[in-house]
Amino acid sequence: MMREPWTLKNSLNSEEVIKMETHTVLFVDDEPNILNSLRRLLRKEPYESIFAQSAQEALNILDTRDVQVIVTDLNMPEMDGLTLLTRVQQKYPDVIRLVLSGLGDQESILEAVNRGDIYRYIIKPCTDMDLKVIIKQSIEKYKEQMRLRLLANLIENASYVMIFIIKPDGRIVECNALARTTFRYEGDEMRLQNMRALFRCEAYGGWDTLSTLVKRDSHWRGELSAIDKNGVEFPVDMVVNRSEKQRTDIEENLICFVRDVTKEKEIEYMKSEFISLASHEMRTPLTSIKNSIDIILNKKVGEINNAQEKFLSMADRNIERLTIMTNMLLDLSQLEEGSIDLNRFEMNLKDCIDNVCKKFQSRVSEKSITLEANIDANICLVRADEARIGEVLTHLVDNSIKFTNPNGNVTISACQRKEESRKTYKNIKDDIEVSVSDTGIGIPRKHIEYIFDKFYQVESSLSRQDRSCWGLGLAKCKVIVHAHGGKIWCESTEGKGSTFRFTLPQSEEET
Ligand code: ADP
């Protein structure tokens, strides 16, 4: 490799610029021939190179120009390279600082490197290639530094989400400004807090269980209550993720995103209050209209002609439909509010499933569908409201039969959830998992996350044409399962079939 002698006769205009790209590298050397040869060497590099013949001149340039990397000689009259770099670090801490020199005072160089004043020390003579590579690395280092700064800024100033970096035991390592202001802690006060004190995690088995779940599944999401410095509680939506661990010997951090959902909860509450009130208020007049129509239709107040009978029958059917919806809404909102108590007793899931199967016997044989139950012999008792769990199963099976073509299959299964890591995470209790699978039309992927929302129906679905369907059934199943402390979800492949699964916590006596 050819070595650059860095000797050039012509003296250089010290601030001569070779325009290449947006990044700028400033070279400082009191020897014009060295600057000159650097200029020639770096002419085609994809950054702008500028030159200064003294430390003072370099400082003047830095006052007026945007410089990303500075490369200086050590021994210069008036002000040496290390003093220059110390000043640069104090005034322009982002500038990446390099020394390009023969061996100097080893001790002071080492000290400067250790203090972080110098990013690289390039010992002369070095190859052209080495020099170019190191400068490119320095520009990359600058860009990386800026990216990290931007990221840190984004996190600090994120105005919609609180961000916490925490240890698995709940100690807070870092958090952003929104977290501090929302919890009313100042400056470093937050770092003295622990997630256990800031959030009520009891409903999920406490912080340790939650942290164990994050370790197992890589993330966790849930709604819980937060408590600020003044003891005021507010509802939050929390997502906890494991951070990518670079090394195995250090304890990993968890990243926690928290959103204050007070406003959303208020709106949700107002909406369900309205629905509850409206459906309650509609029930009495609906019953009265229906009774009146029935009286006329039954000719108890005189004869009616065919046309009158036809229109009254139509009204009767619509009143019937409206009554079903009103009752469903009222039931749903009362379940949501918790104003209906669940009758939770030890119940035999197998019996419940058998009853549901019997209920659909004639319908499945009419449609030539096979309905099977597949129940794990080890599970029998769960503590649940038998009528409500029956409602959930009935609705899921009803949907499956509705959306499965003749000769298809519907299977109800119940088993103990197989937790692969059960031995490792003893504090997580196994649940009973019940599923209803079909070989029906399936649900397009884009709809799956919404089908448990109230009034949601798949636009192409048959159920939209079915006048007794309001898109409330799955919403009700969700409320019932959640009221039991379980989860419900759906897996589906369009054209192949769907599986609806829900969990129920195992009966205390069973565990
Ligand atoms: P509804 O109460 O009107 O029956 P649901 O809340 O039960 O409505 O279901 C919502 C939507 O989910 C339905 O419109 C239907 O498109 C879809 N769906 C539910 N179960 C199935 C299934 N087993 N197969 C295909 N689509 C389904």
Coordinates of C-alpha atoms and ligand atoms in Angstrom, one line a residue:
M1 CA 0.0 0.0 0.0
M2 CA 1.3 3.4 -1.0
R3 CA 2.1 5.7 1.9
E4 CA 1.2 9.4 1.7
P5 CA 4.3 11.5 2.2
W6 CA 2.2 14.5 3.0
T7 CA 4.7 16.9 1.5
L8 CA 3.4 19.5 -1.0
K9 CA 5.2 22.6 -2.0
N10 CA 2.3 24.9 -2.4
S11 CA 1.1 26.6 0.7
L12 CA -2.6 26.2 1.3
N13 CA -5.4 28.6 2.0
S14 CA -6.1 27.1 5.5
E15 CA -9.9 27.3 5.1
E16 CA -9.9 26.0 1.6
V17 CA -12.9 23.8 1.1
I18 CA -13.3 20.7 -0.9
K19 CA -17.0 20.4 -1.3
M20 CA -18.2 16.8 -1.3
E21 CA -21.2 16.1 0.9
T22 CA -23.1 17.4 3.8
H23 CA -20.7 16.1 6.5
T24 CA -17.7 18.3 7.2
V25 CA -14.3 17.2 8.5
L26 CA -11.9 19.8 9.9
F27 CA -8.1 19.0 9.7
V28 CA -5.8 21.0 11.9
D29 CA -2.0 21.0 11.4
D30 CA 0.6 23.8 11.5
E31 CA 2.4 22.3 8.5
P32 CA 0.9 23.6 5.3
N33 CA 2.4 20.7 3.2
I34 CA 0.6 18.2 5.4
L35 CA -2.7 20.0 5.0
N36 CA -2.0 20.2 1.3
S37 CA -1.4 16.5 0.8
L38 CA -4.5 15.7 2.9
R39 CA -6.5 18.0 0.6
R40 CA -5.2 16.1 -2.4
L41 CA -5.8 12.7 -0.8
L42 CA -9.4 13.4 0.3
R43 CA -10.6 15.3 -2.7
K44 CA -12.8 12.6 -3.9
E45 CA -14.1 11.5 -0.5
P46 CA -17.9 11.9 0.1
Y47 CA -17.6 14.6 2.7
E48 CA -16.4 18.1 2.8
S49 CA -12.8 18.6 4.1
I50 CA -11.7 21.9 5.5
F51 CA -8.4 22.9 6.9
A52 CA -6.9 25.1 9.7
Q53 CA -3.3 25.9 10.3
S54 CA -3.6 26.5 14.0
A55 CA -5.7 25.6 16.9
Q56 CA -7.1 29.1 17.2
E57 CA -8.0 29.1 13.6
A58 CA -9.8 25.8 14.1
L59 CA -11.8 27.3 17.0
N60 CA -12.8 30.3 14.8
I61 CA -14.0 27.9 12.1
L62 CA -16.0 25.9 14.6
D63 CA -17.7 29.1 15.7
T64 CA -19.0 29.7 12.2
R65 CA -19.2 26.3 10.5
D66 CA -21.0 23.1 11.1
V67 CA -18.3 20.5 11.6
Q68 CA -18.9 16.9 12.5
V69 CA -15.3 15.6 12.8
I70 CA -12.1 17.3 13.8
V71 CA -8.7 15.7 13.1
T72 CA -5.7 17.5 14.7
D73 CA -2.0 17.2 15.0
L74 CA -0.6 17.3 18.6
N75 CA 2.4 19.5 18.5
M76 CA 1.5 23.0 17.4
P77 CA 2.8 26.4 18.5
E78 CA 0.6 28.5 20.8
M79 CA -2.0 25.8 21.5
D80 CA -1.3 22.1 21.3
G81 CA -3.8 19.5 19.9
L82 CA -4.9 18.1 23.2
T83 CA -5.8 21.5 24.6
L84 CA -7.7 22.2 21.4
L85 CA -9.7 19.0 21.7
T86 CA -10.5 19.6 25.3
R87 CA -11.9 23.0 24.3
V88 CA -13.8 21.5 21.4
Q89 CA -15.3 18.9 23.7
Q90 CA -16.4 21.6 26.2
K91 CA -17.9 23.9 23.5
Y92 CA -19.0 21.4 20.8
P93 CA -19.5 18.0 22.6
D94 CA -21.0 16.4 19.5
V95 CA -18.0 16.9 17.3
I96 CA -16.0 13.6 16.9
R97 CA -12.4 14.3 17.9
L98 CA -9.4 12.5 16.4
V99 CA -5.6 12.9 16.7
L100 CA -3.4 12.4 13.7
S101 CA 0.2 12.6 14.9
G102 CA 3.4 10.7 15.5
L103 CA 3.8 9.3 19.0
G104 CA 3.4 12.1 21.5
D105 CA 3.3 12.3 25.3
Q106 CA 1.9 8.8 25.9
E107 CA 0.6 9.6 29.4
S108 CA -1.4 12.7 28.4
I109 CA -2.8 11.0 25.3
L110 CA -3.9 8.0 27.3
E111 CA -5.5 10.3 29.8
A112 CA -7.3 12.2 27.1
V113 CA -8.6 9.0 25.5
N114 CA -9.8 7.8 28.9
R115 CA -11.5 11.1 29.6
G116 CA -13.3 10.6 26.3
D117 CA -11.8 13.7 24.7
I118 CA -10.5 11.6 21.8
Y119 CA -12.4 9.1 19.7
R120 CA -9.3 7.7 17.8
Y121 CA -5.6 8.3 17.8
I122 CA -4.1 7.8 14.4
I123 CA -0.4 7.2 14.5
K124 CA 1.6 8.7 11.6
P125 CA 2.7 7.4 9.3
C126 CA -0.4 5.5 8.3
T127 CA -1.8 4.2 5.0
D128 CA -4.1 6.4 2.9
M129 CA -6.7 3.6 3.2
D130 CA -6.5 3.5 7.0
L131 CA -6.9 7.2 7.2
K132 CA -9.9 7.2 4.9
V133 CA -11.6 4.3 6.8
I134 CA -11.1 5.9 10.2
I135 CA -12.6 9.2 9.0
K136 CA -15.6 7.3 7.5
Q137 CA -16.0 5.4 10.8
S138 CA -15.9 8.7 12.6
I139 CA -18.7 10.2 10.4
E140 CA -20.7 7.0 11.0
K141 CA -20.1 7.4 14.8
Y142 CA -21.4 11.0 14.5
K143 CA -24.5 9.8 12.6
E144 CA -25.1 7.1 15.2
Q145 CA -24.7 9.6 18.0
M146 CA -27.2 11.9 16.3
R147 CA -29.7 9.0 15.8
L148 CA -29.4 8.1 19.4
R149 CA -29.9 11.7 20.4
L150 CA -33.0 11.9 18.2
L151 CA -34.4 8.7 19.7
A152 CA -33.7 9.9 23.2
N153 CA -35.4 13.2 22.3
L154 CA -38.4 11.4 20.8
I155 CA -38.7 9.2 23.9
E156 CA -38.3 12.1 26.3
N157 CA -40.8 14.3 24.5
A158 CA -43.3 11.6 23.5
S159 CA -46.5 13.3 24.6
Y160 CA -49.0 10.5 24.2
V161 CA -47.2 7.6 25.9
M162 CA -45.3 7.2 29.1
I163 CA -42.1 5.2 28.6
F164 CA -40.3 3.4 31.4
I165 CA -37.1 1.4 31.3
I166 CA -37.2 -1.0 34.2
K167 CA -35.4 -3.9 35.8
P168 CA -37.5 -7.2 35.9
D169 CA -38.0 -6.6 39.7
G170 CA -39.7 -3.4 38.9
R171 CA -37.0 -0.9 39.7
I172 CA -37.2 2.1 37.4
V173 CA -34.0 2.8 35.5
E174 CA -35.3 5.6 33.3
C175 CA -38.5 7.3 32.2
N176 CA -39.7 10.1 30.0
A177 CA -41.0 13.5 30.8
L178 CA -44.7 12.5 30.4
A179 CA -44.2 9.7 33.0
R180 CA -42.7 12.2 35.5
T181 CA -45.4 14.8 35.0
T182 CA -48.3 12.3 35.0
F183 CA -47.1 10.7 38.2
R184 CA -46.2 14.1 39.6
Y185 CA -42.6 13.2 40.5
E186 CA -39.8 15.6 39.8
G187 CA -36.4 15.0 38.3
D188 CA -34.7 11.9 39.7
E189 CA -37.5 11.1 42.2
M190 CA -39.0 8.7 39.7
R191 CA -35.8 6.6 39.7
L192 CA -36.4 5.9 43.4
Q193 CA -39.8 4.4 42.6
N194 CA -40.7 0.8 41.8
M195 CA -43.4 -0.3 39.4
R196 CA -44.9 -2.3 42.3
A197 CA -45.8 1.0 44.0
L198 CA -46.9 2.9 40.9
F199 CA -49.3 0.2 39.5
R200 CA -51.8 -2.1 41.0
C201 CA -50.9 -5.5 39.6
E202 CA -52.8 -7.7 42.1
A203 CA -55.5 -8.6 39.6
Y204 CA -52.7 -10.2 37.4
G205 CA -51.1 -12.0 40.3
G206 CA -48.7 -9.2 41.3
W207 CA -45.7 -7.7 39.6
D208 CA -43.6 -10.9 39.8
T209 CA -46.1 -12.9 37.9
L210 CA -46.4 -10.1 35.3
S211 CA -42.6 -9.9 34.9
T212 CA -42.5 -13.7 34.6
L213 CA -45.0 -13.6 31.8
V214 CA -42.9 -11.0 30.0
K215 CA -39.9 -13.3 30.3
R216 CA -41.9 -16.2 28.9
D217 CA -43.9 -14.5 26.1
S218 CA -41.6 -11.5 25.4
H219 CA -44.4 -9.1 26.0
W220 CA -47.5 -8.5 28.2
R221 CA -50.4 -6.2 27.8
G222 CA -53.2 -5.3 30.2
E223 CA -55.3 -2.6 31.8
L224 CA -54.6 -1.7 35.4
S225 CA -54.7 1.2 37.9
A226 CA -51.8 3.6 38.4
I227 CA -51.2 5.6 41.6
D228 CA -49.6 9.1 41.4
K229 CA -47.4 10.8 44.1
N230 CA -50.6 12.2 45.8
G231 CA -52.2 8.8 45.9
V232 CA -54.7 9.6 43.1
E233 CA -55.6 6.5 41.0
F234 CA -56.2 6.5 37.3
P235 CA -56.7 3.7 34.7
V236 CA -53.9 2.9 32.3
D237 CA -53.2 0.6 29.4
M238 CA -49.8 -1.0 29.8
V239 CA -47.5 -2.9 27.4
V240 CA -44.3 -4.4 28.7
N241 CA -41.7 -5.8 26.3
R242 CA -38.4 -7.5 26.8
S243 CA -35.5 -5.4 25.4
E244 CA -33.0 -7.1 23.0
K245 CA -30.3 -8.4 25.3
Q246 CA -26.8 -8.0 23.7
R247 CA -25.0 -9.8 26.5
T248 CA -26.0 -12.9 28.5
D249 CA -24.1 -11.9 31.6
I250 CA -26.1 -8.8 32.4
E251 CA -29.6 -8.5 33.7
E252 CA -32.0 -7.5 30.9
N253 CA -34.1 -4.4 31.0
L254 CA -37.8 -4.3 30.3
I255 CA -39.4 -1.5 28.3
C256 CA -42.8 -0.4 29.5
F257 CA -45.3 1.8 27.5
V258 CA -48.1 3.2 29.6
R259 CA -51.1 5.2 28.4
D260 CA -53.4 7.1 30.7
V261 CA -56.9 5.9 29.5
T262 CA -59.0 8.0 31.9
K263 CA -60.7 9.9 29.1
E264 CA -61.4 6.7 27.1
K265 CA -62.9 5.1 30.2
E266 CA -65.1 8.1 30.8
I267 CA -66.4 8.0 27.2
E268 CA -66.8 4.2 27.4
Y269 CA -68.7 4.6 30.7
M270 CA -71.0 7.3 29.2
K271 CA -71.6 5.2 26.1
S272 CA -72.6 2.2 28.1
E273 CA -74.7 4.3 30.5
F274 CA -76.6 5.7 27.5
I275 CA -77.1 2.2 25.9
S276 CA -78.2 0.8 29.2
L277 CA -80.7 3.7 29.8
A278 CA -82.0 3.7 26.2
S279 CA -82.5 0.0 26.2
H280 CA -84.2 0.1 29.6
E281 CA -86.5 2.9 28.5
M282 CA -87.3 1.2 25.2
R283 CA -88.4 -2.1 26.8
T284 CA -91.7 -0.9 28.3
P285 CA -93.1 0.9 25.2
L286 CA -91.9 -2.0 23.0
T287 CA -93.8 -4.5 25.1
S288 CA -96.9 -2.2 25.0
I289 CA -96.7 -1.8 21.2
K290 CA -96.2 -5.6 20.8
N291 CA -99.2 -6.3 23.0
S292 CA -101.4 -3.9 21.1
I293 CA -100.4 -5.4 17.7
D294 CA -101.0 -8.9 19.0
I295 CA -104.5 -7.8 20.2
I296 CA -105.4 -6.4 16.7
L297 CA -103.8 -9.3 14.9
N298 CA -105.8 -11.8 17.0
K299 CA -108.9 -9.9 16.0
K300 CA -109.8 -9.2 19.7
V301 CA -111.0 -5.7 18.8
G302 CA -112.7 -6.4 15.5
E303 CA -112.1 -7.8 12.0
I304 CA -109.1 -6.8 10.0
N305 CA -108.6 -7.1 6.2
N306 CA -105.7 -9.0 4.5
A307 CA -103.7 -5.9 3.8
Q308 CA -104.0 -4.7 7.4
E309 CA -102.9 -8.2 8.6
K310 CA -99.9 -8.2 6.3
F311 CA -98.6 -4.8 7.5
L312 CA -99.3 -5.6 11.1
S313 CA -97.5 -8.9 10.9
M314 CA -94.5 -7.1 9.4
A315 CA -94.6 -4.6 12.3
D316 CA -94.8 -7.5 14.7
R317 CA -91.7 -9.2 13.3
N318 CA -89.8 -5.9 13.5
I319 CA -90.9 -5.3 17.1
E320 CA -89.8 -8.8 17.9
R321 CA -86.4 -8.1 16.4
L322 CA -86.0 -4.8 18.2
T323 CA -87.0 -6.5 21.5
I324 CA -84.3 -9.1 21.1
M325 CA -81.7 -6.4 20.4
T326 CA -82.9 -4.3 23.4
N327 CA -82.8 -7.3 25.7
M328 CA -79.4 -8.2 24.5
L329 CA -78.0 -4.7 24.9
L330 CA -79.5 -4.4 28.4
D331 CA -78.0 -7.7 29.4
L332 CA -74.7 -6.8 27.9
S333 CA -74.5 -3.4 29.6
Q334 CA -75.5 -4.8 32.9
L335 CA -72.9 -7.5 32.7
E336 CA -70.3 -4.8 31.8
E337 CA -71.3 -2.7 34.7
G338 CA -71.1 -5.7 37.0
S339 CA -74.7 -5.1 38.1
I340 CA -75.6 -8.7 37.3
D341 CA -73.9 -11.1 39.7
L342 CA -72.5 -14.3 38.3
N343 CA -73.7 -17.4 39.9
R344 CA -70.3 -19.1 40.2
F345 CA -70.4 -22.6 41.5
E346 CA -68.4 -25.8 40.9
M347 CA -69.7 -26.9 37.5
N348 CA -68.9 -29.8 35.3
L349 CA -67.8 -28.6 31.9
K350 CA -68.4 -32.0 30.3
D351 CA -72.1 -31.9 31.2
C352 CA -72.4 -28.3 30.0
I353 CA -70.7 -29.2 26.6
D354 CA -72.9 -32.3 26.3
N355 CA -76.1 -30.2 26.8
V356 CA -75.0 -27.7 24.2
C357 CA -74.3 -30.6 21.7
K358 CA -77.8 -32.0 22.4
K359 CA -79.4 -28.6 21.7
F360 CA -77.9 -28.5 18.2
Q361 CA -78.5 -32.1 17.3
S362 CA -81.4 -31.6 14.9
R363 CA -79.8 -28.5 13.3
V364 CA -76.5 -30.2 12.5
S365 CA -78.2 -33.3 11.1
E366 CA -80.4 -31.0 8.9
K367 CA -77.3 -29.4 7.6
S368 CA -75.2 -32.6 7.4
I369 CA -72.6 -31.2 9.8
T370 CA -70.7 -33.3 12.3
L371 CA -70.7 -31.9 15.8
E372 CA -68.2 -33.5 18.1
A373 CA -67.0 -33.0 21.7
N374 CA -63.4 -33.7 22.6
I375 CA -62.9 -33.3 26.4
D376 CA -59.7 -34.0 28.3
A377 CA -60.5 -36.7 30.9
N378 CA -58.5 -34.8 33.5
I379 CA -60.7 -31.8 33.7
C380 CA -64.2 -31.7 35.1
L381 CA -64.8 -29.0 37.6
V382 CA -64.5 -25.3 37.1
R383 CA -65.9 -22.6 39.2
A384 CA -68.2 -20.7 36.9
D385 CA -71.7 -19.5 36.1
E386 CA -73.1 -22.6 34.3
A387 CA -75.9 -20.7 32.5
R388 CA -73.5 -18.0 31.3
I389 CA -70.8 -20.4 30.1
G390 CA -73.6 -22.3 28.4
E391 CA -74.6 -19.1 26.6
V392 CA -71.1 -18.5 25.4
L393 CA -70.8 -22.1 24.1
T394 CA -74.2 -22.0 22.5
H395 CA -73.4 -18.8 20.7
L396 CA -70.0 -20.0 19.5
V397 CA -71.5 -23.3 18.2
D398 CA -74.4 -21.5 16.7
N399 CA -72.0 -19.3 14.7
S400 CA -69.9 -22.2 13.7
I401 CA -72.9 -24.1 12.3
K402 CA -74.1 -21.0 10.6
F403 CA -70.8 -20.4 8.8
T404 CA -70.0 -24.0 7.9
N405 CA -71.1 -25.6 4.7
P406 CA -72.9 -29.0 4.6
N407 CA -70.5 -32.0 5.3
G408 CA -68.3 -29.8 7.4
N409 CA -67.2 -30.3 11.0
V410 CA -67.7 -28.5 14.3
T411 CA -65.7 -29.6 17.3
I412 CA -65.9 -28.5 20.9
S413 CA -62.8 -29.2 22.9
A414 CA -61.8 -28.7 26.5
C415 CA -58.4 -29.3 28.0
Q416 CA -55.9 -28.0 30.5
R417 CA -53.7 -25.3 28.9
K418 CA -50.3 -26.8 28.2
E419 CA -47.8 -24.3 29.6
E420 CA -44.4 -25.4 28.2
S421 CA -42.6 -23.4 30.8
R422 CA -44.9 -24.4 33.7
K423 CA -42.0 -26.0 35.6
T424 CA -39.9 -22.8 35.3
Y425 CA -42.8 -20.4 36.2
K426 CA -44.6 -22.1 39.0
N427 CA -46.5 -19.0 40.0
I428 CA -48.6 -19.1 36.9
K429 CA -51.7 -21.2 37.3
D430 CA -52.8 -23.4 34.4
D431 CA -56.2 -22.5 33.0
I432 CA -58.9 -24.6 31.3
E433 CA -59.0 -23.9 27.6
V434 CA -62.3 -24.4 25.8
S435 CA -62.4 -24.1 22.0
V436 CA -65.0 -24.3 19.3
S437 CA -63.5 -25.1 15.8
D438 CA -65.2 -25.3 12.5
T439 CA -64.3 -26.1 8.9
G440 CA -66.4 -23.1 7.7
I441 CA -65.8 -20.0 5.6
G442 CA -63.3 -18.5 8.0
I443 CA -62.8 -14.8 8.8
P444 CA -60.7 -12.5 6.8
R445 CA -57.6 -11.5 8.8
K446 CA -58.4 -7.8 8.8
H447 CA -61.6 -8.4 10.7
I448 CA -60.3 -10.7 13.4
E449 CA -59.2 -8.1 15.9
Y450 CA -62.7 -6.4 15.8
I451 CA -65.1 -9.2 15.8
F452 CA -65.5 -9.0 19.6
D453 CA -66.5 -5.4 19.4
K454 CA -70.1 -4.4 19.8
F455 CA -72.2 -4.3 16.6
Y456 CA -69.2 -5.5 14.5
Q457 CA -70.1 -7.8 11.6
V458 CA -68.0 -8.9 8.7
E459 CA -69.3 -7.0 5.8
S460 CA -69.7 -10.0 3.4
S461 CA -71.0 -12.2 6.2
L462 CA -74.3 -14.1 6.0
S463 CA -75.2 -12.8 9.4
R464 CA -75.6 -9.3 8.1
Q465 CA -78.6 -10.6 6.1
D466 CA -79.9 -12.5 9.1
R467 CA -82.3 -10.0 10.7
S468 CA -81.8 -11.4 14.2
C469 CA -78.1 -10.8 14.1
W470 CA -76.7 -7.5 15.5
G471 CA -73.1 -8.3 15.9
L472 CA -73.5 -8.4 19.7
G473 CA -73.1 -12.1 20.3
L474 CA -69.3 -12.3 20.4
A475 CA -69.2 -9.0 22.4
K476 CA -71.4 -10.7 25.0
C477 CA -69.2 -13.8 25.0
K478 CA -66.2 -11.6 25.7
V479 CA -67.8 -9.8 28.6
I480 CA -68.9 -13.1 30.2
V481 CA -65.5 -14.7 29.8
H482 CA -63.7 -11.6 31.2
A483 CA -66.1 -11.5 34.1
H484 CA -64.9 -15.1 34.9
G485 CA -61.2 -13.9 34.8
G486 CA -60.6 -15.6 31.4
K487 CA -59.5 -14.6 28.0
I488 CA -61.2 -15.2 24.6
W489 CA -59.7 -15.0 21.2
C490 CA -60.1 -16.2 17.6
E491 CA -57.8 -17.9 15.1
S492 CA -59.1 -18.2 11.6
T493 CA -58.0 -18.8 8.0
E494 CA -60.3 -17.5 5.3
G495 CA -61.8 -20.5 3.4
K496 CA -60.5 -23.1 5.9
G497 CA -62.3 -22.4 9.1
S498 CA -62.2 -20.7 12.5
T499 CA -61.4 -21.6 16.1
F500 CA -62.7 -19.6 19.0
R501 CA -60.9 -20.3 22.2
F502 CA -61.6 -19.1 25.7
T503 CA -60.0 -19.8 29.1
L504 CA -61.4 -20.3 32.5
P505 CA -59.3 -20.2 35.6
Q506 CA -59.1 -23.7 37.1
S507 CA -61.3 -24.3 40.2
E508 CA -59.3 -23.7 43.4
E509 CA -60.0 -27.2 44.7
E510 CA -58.7 -28.6 41.5
T511 CA -55.2 -27.2 41.7
Ligands
ADP1 P1 -74.1 -11.9 15.8 O1 -74.4 -11.6 17.2 O2 -74.8 -11.0 14.9 O3 -74.3 -13.3 15.4 P2 -71.3 -12.1 16.4 O4 -70.8 -11.1 17.3 O5 -71.5 -13.5 16.9 O6 -72.5 -11.6 15.6 O7 -70.2 -12.3 15.2 C1 -69.6 -11.2 14.6 C2 -69.2 -11.5 13.2 O8 -68.1 -12.5 13.3 C3 -70.2 -12.2 12.3 O9 -70.9 -11.2 11.6 C4 -69.5 -13.2 11.5 O10 -69.2 -12.5 10.3 C5 -68.2 -13.4 12.2 N1 -68.1 -14.8 12.7 C6 -68.4 -15.2 14.0 N2 -68.2 -16.5 14.1 C7 -67.8 -17.0 13.0 C8 -67.4 -18.3 12.5 N3 -67.4 -19.3 13.2 N4 -67.0 -18.4 11.2 C9 -67.0 -17.3 10.4 N5 -67.4 -16.0 10.8 C10 -67.7 -15.9 12.0

